[in-house]
Tab-separated table of C-alpha atoms in Angstrom:
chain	number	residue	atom	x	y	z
A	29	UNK	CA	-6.040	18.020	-0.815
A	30	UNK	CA	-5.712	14.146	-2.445
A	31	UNK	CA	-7.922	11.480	-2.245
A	32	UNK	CA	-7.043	8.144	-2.759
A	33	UNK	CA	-9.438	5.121	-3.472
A	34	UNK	CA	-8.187	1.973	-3.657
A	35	UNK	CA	-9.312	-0.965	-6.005
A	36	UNK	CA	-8.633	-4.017	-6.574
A	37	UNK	CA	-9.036	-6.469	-3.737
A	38	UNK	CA	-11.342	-9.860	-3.104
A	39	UNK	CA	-11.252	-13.102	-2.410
A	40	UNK	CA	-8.306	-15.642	-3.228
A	41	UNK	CA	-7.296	-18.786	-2.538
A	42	UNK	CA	-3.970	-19.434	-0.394
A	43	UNK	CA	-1.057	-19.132	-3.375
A	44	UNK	CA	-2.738	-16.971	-5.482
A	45	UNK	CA	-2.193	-13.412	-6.230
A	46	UNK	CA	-3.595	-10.102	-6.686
A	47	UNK	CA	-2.988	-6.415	-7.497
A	48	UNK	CA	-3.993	-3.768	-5.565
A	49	UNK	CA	-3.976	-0.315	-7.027
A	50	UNK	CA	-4.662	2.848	-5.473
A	51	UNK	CA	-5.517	6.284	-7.101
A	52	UNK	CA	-4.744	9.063	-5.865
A	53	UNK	CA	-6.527	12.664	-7.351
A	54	UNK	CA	-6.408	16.205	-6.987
A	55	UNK	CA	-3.666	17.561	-5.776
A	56	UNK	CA	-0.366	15.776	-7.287
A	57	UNK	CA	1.423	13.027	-5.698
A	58	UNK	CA	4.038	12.382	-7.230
A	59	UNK	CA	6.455	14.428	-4.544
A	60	UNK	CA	5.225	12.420	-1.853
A	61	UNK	CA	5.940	8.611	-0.993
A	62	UNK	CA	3.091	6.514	-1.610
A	63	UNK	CA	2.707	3.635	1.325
A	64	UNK	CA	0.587	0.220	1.798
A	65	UNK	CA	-0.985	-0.552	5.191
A	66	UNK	CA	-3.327	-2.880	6.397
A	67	UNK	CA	-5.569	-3.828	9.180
A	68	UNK	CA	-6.337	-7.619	10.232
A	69	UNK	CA	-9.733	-8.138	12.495
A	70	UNK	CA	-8.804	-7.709	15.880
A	71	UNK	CA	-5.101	-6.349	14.744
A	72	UNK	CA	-3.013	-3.066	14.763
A	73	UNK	CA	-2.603	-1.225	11.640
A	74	UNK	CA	0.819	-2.618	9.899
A	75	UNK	CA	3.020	-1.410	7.094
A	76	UNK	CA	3.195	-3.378	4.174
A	77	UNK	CA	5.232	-1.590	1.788
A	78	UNK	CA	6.264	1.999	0.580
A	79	UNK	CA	7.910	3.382	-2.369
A	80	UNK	CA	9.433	7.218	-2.577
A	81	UNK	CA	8.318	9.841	-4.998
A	82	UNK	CA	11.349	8.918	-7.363
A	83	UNK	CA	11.398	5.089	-7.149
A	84	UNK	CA	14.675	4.939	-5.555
A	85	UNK	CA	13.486	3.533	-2.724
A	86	UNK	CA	11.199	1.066	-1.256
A	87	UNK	CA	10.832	-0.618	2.212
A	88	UNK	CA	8.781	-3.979	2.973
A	89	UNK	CA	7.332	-5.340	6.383
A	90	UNK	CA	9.554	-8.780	6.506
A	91	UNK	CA	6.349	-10.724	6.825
A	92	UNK	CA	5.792	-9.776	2.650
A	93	UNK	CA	9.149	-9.251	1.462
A	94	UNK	CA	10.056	-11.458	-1.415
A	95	UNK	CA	6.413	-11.958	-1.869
A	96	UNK	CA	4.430	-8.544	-2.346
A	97	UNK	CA	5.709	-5.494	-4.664
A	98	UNK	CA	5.371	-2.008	-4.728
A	99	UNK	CA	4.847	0.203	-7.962
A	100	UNK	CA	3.827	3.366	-8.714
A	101	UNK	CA	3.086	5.675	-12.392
A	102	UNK	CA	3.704	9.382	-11.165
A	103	UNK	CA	2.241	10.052	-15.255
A	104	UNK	CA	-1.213	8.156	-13.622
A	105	UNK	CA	-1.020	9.064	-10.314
A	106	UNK	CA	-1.709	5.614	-9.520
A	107	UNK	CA	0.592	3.230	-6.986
A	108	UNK	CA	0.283	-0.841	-7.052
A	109	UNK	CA	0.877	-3.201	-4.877
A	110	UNK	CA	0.993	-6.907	-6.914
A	111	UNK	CA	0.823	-9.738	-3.995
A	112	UNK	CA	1.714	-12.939	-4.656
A	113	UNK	CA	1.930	-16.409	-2.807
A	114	UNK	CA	-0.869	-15.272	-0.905
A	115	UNK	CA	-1.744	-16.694	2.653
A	116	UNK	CA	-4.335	-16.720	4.953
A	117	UNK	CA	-2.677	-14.115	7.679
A	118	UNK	CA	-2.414	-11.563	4.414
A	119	UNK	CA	-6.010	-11.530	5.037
A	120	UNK	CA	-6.995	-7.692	5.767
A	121	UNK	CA	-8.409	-4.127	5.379
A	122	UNK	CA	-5.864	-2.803	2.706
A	123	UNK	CA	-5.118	1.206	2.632
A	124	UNK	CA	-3.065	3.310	0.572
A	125	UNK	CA	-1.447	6.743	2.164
A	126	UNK	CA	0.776	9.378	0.955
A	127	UNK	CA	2.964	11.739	2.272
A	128	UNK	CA	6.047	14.065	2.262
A	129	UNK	CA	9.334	11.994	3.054
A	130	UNK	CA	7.319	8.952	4.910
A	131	UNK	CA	8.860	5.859	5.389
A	132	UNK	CA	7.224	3.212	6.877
A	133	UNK	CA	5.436	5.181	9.974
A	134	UNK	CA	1.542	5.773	9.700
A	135	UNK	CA	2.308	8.712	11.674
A	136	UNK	CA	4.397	9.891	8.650
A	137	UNK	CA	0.971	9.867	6.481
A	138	UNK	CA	-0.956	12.898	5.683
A	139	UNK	CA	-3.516	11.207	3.367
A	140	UNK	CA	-5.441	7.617	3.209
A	141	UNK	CA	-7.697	5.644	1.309
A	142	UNK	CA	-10.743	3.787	2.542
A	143	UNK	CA	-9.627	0.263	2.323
A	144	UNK	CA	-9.976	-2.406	-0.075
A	145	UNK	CA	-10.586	-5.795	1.254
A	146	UNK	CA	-8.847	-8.881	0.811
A	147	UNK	CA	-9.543	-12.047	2.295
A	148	UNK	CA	-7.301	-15.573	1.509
A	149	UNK	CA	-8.713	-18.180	1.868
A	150	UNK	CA	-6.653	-21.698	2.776
């Protein structure tokens, strides 16, 4: 079992920036790929970003490429996501996940987070 709690998010002005983190405990993580999702009001569940157990890899929705990025310390068991040049449409319900070999389907997911909130404001 893992559980993951995410920290981090809040309120930020249109430009600005922030970095998510998300913890992950228990069982250890760093085999699977650690992913980035979020949730608008009113929205779908989107990818943001994802990052494979041996950093080799990462994939980005094209809405933050160039603009958010995706860490992760296997040694901490902790993955980041630092977001910069925020905008309002960023605003959302972020949630970490983890899983064996996932890409950038939720359905590829075994374990979440609760969310972290972040709203920009313009």
């Amino acid at each position: 079992q893992v559980q993951l709690v995410e920290s981090g998010g809040g309120l930020v002005q249109a430009g600005g920036s922030l970095r998510l983190s998300c913890a992950a405990s228990g069982r250890t993580f760093s085999s699977y790929t650690m992913g980035w999702f979020r949730q608008a009001p009113g929205k779908e569940r989107e990818f943001v970003a994802a990052i494979s157990w041996d950093d080799r890899s990462t994939y980005y929705a094209g809405s933050v490429k160039g603009r958010f990025t995706i860490a992760r310390d296997n040694a901490k068991n902790t993955s980041y996501l630092e977001m910069n040049s925020l905008k309002s449409e960023d605003t959302a319900v972020y949630y970490c996940a983890t899983g064996p070999g996932a890409t950038y389907r939720s359905y590829q997911y075994t374990y979440w987070g609760r969310g972290t909130q972040v709203t920009v404001s313009s």
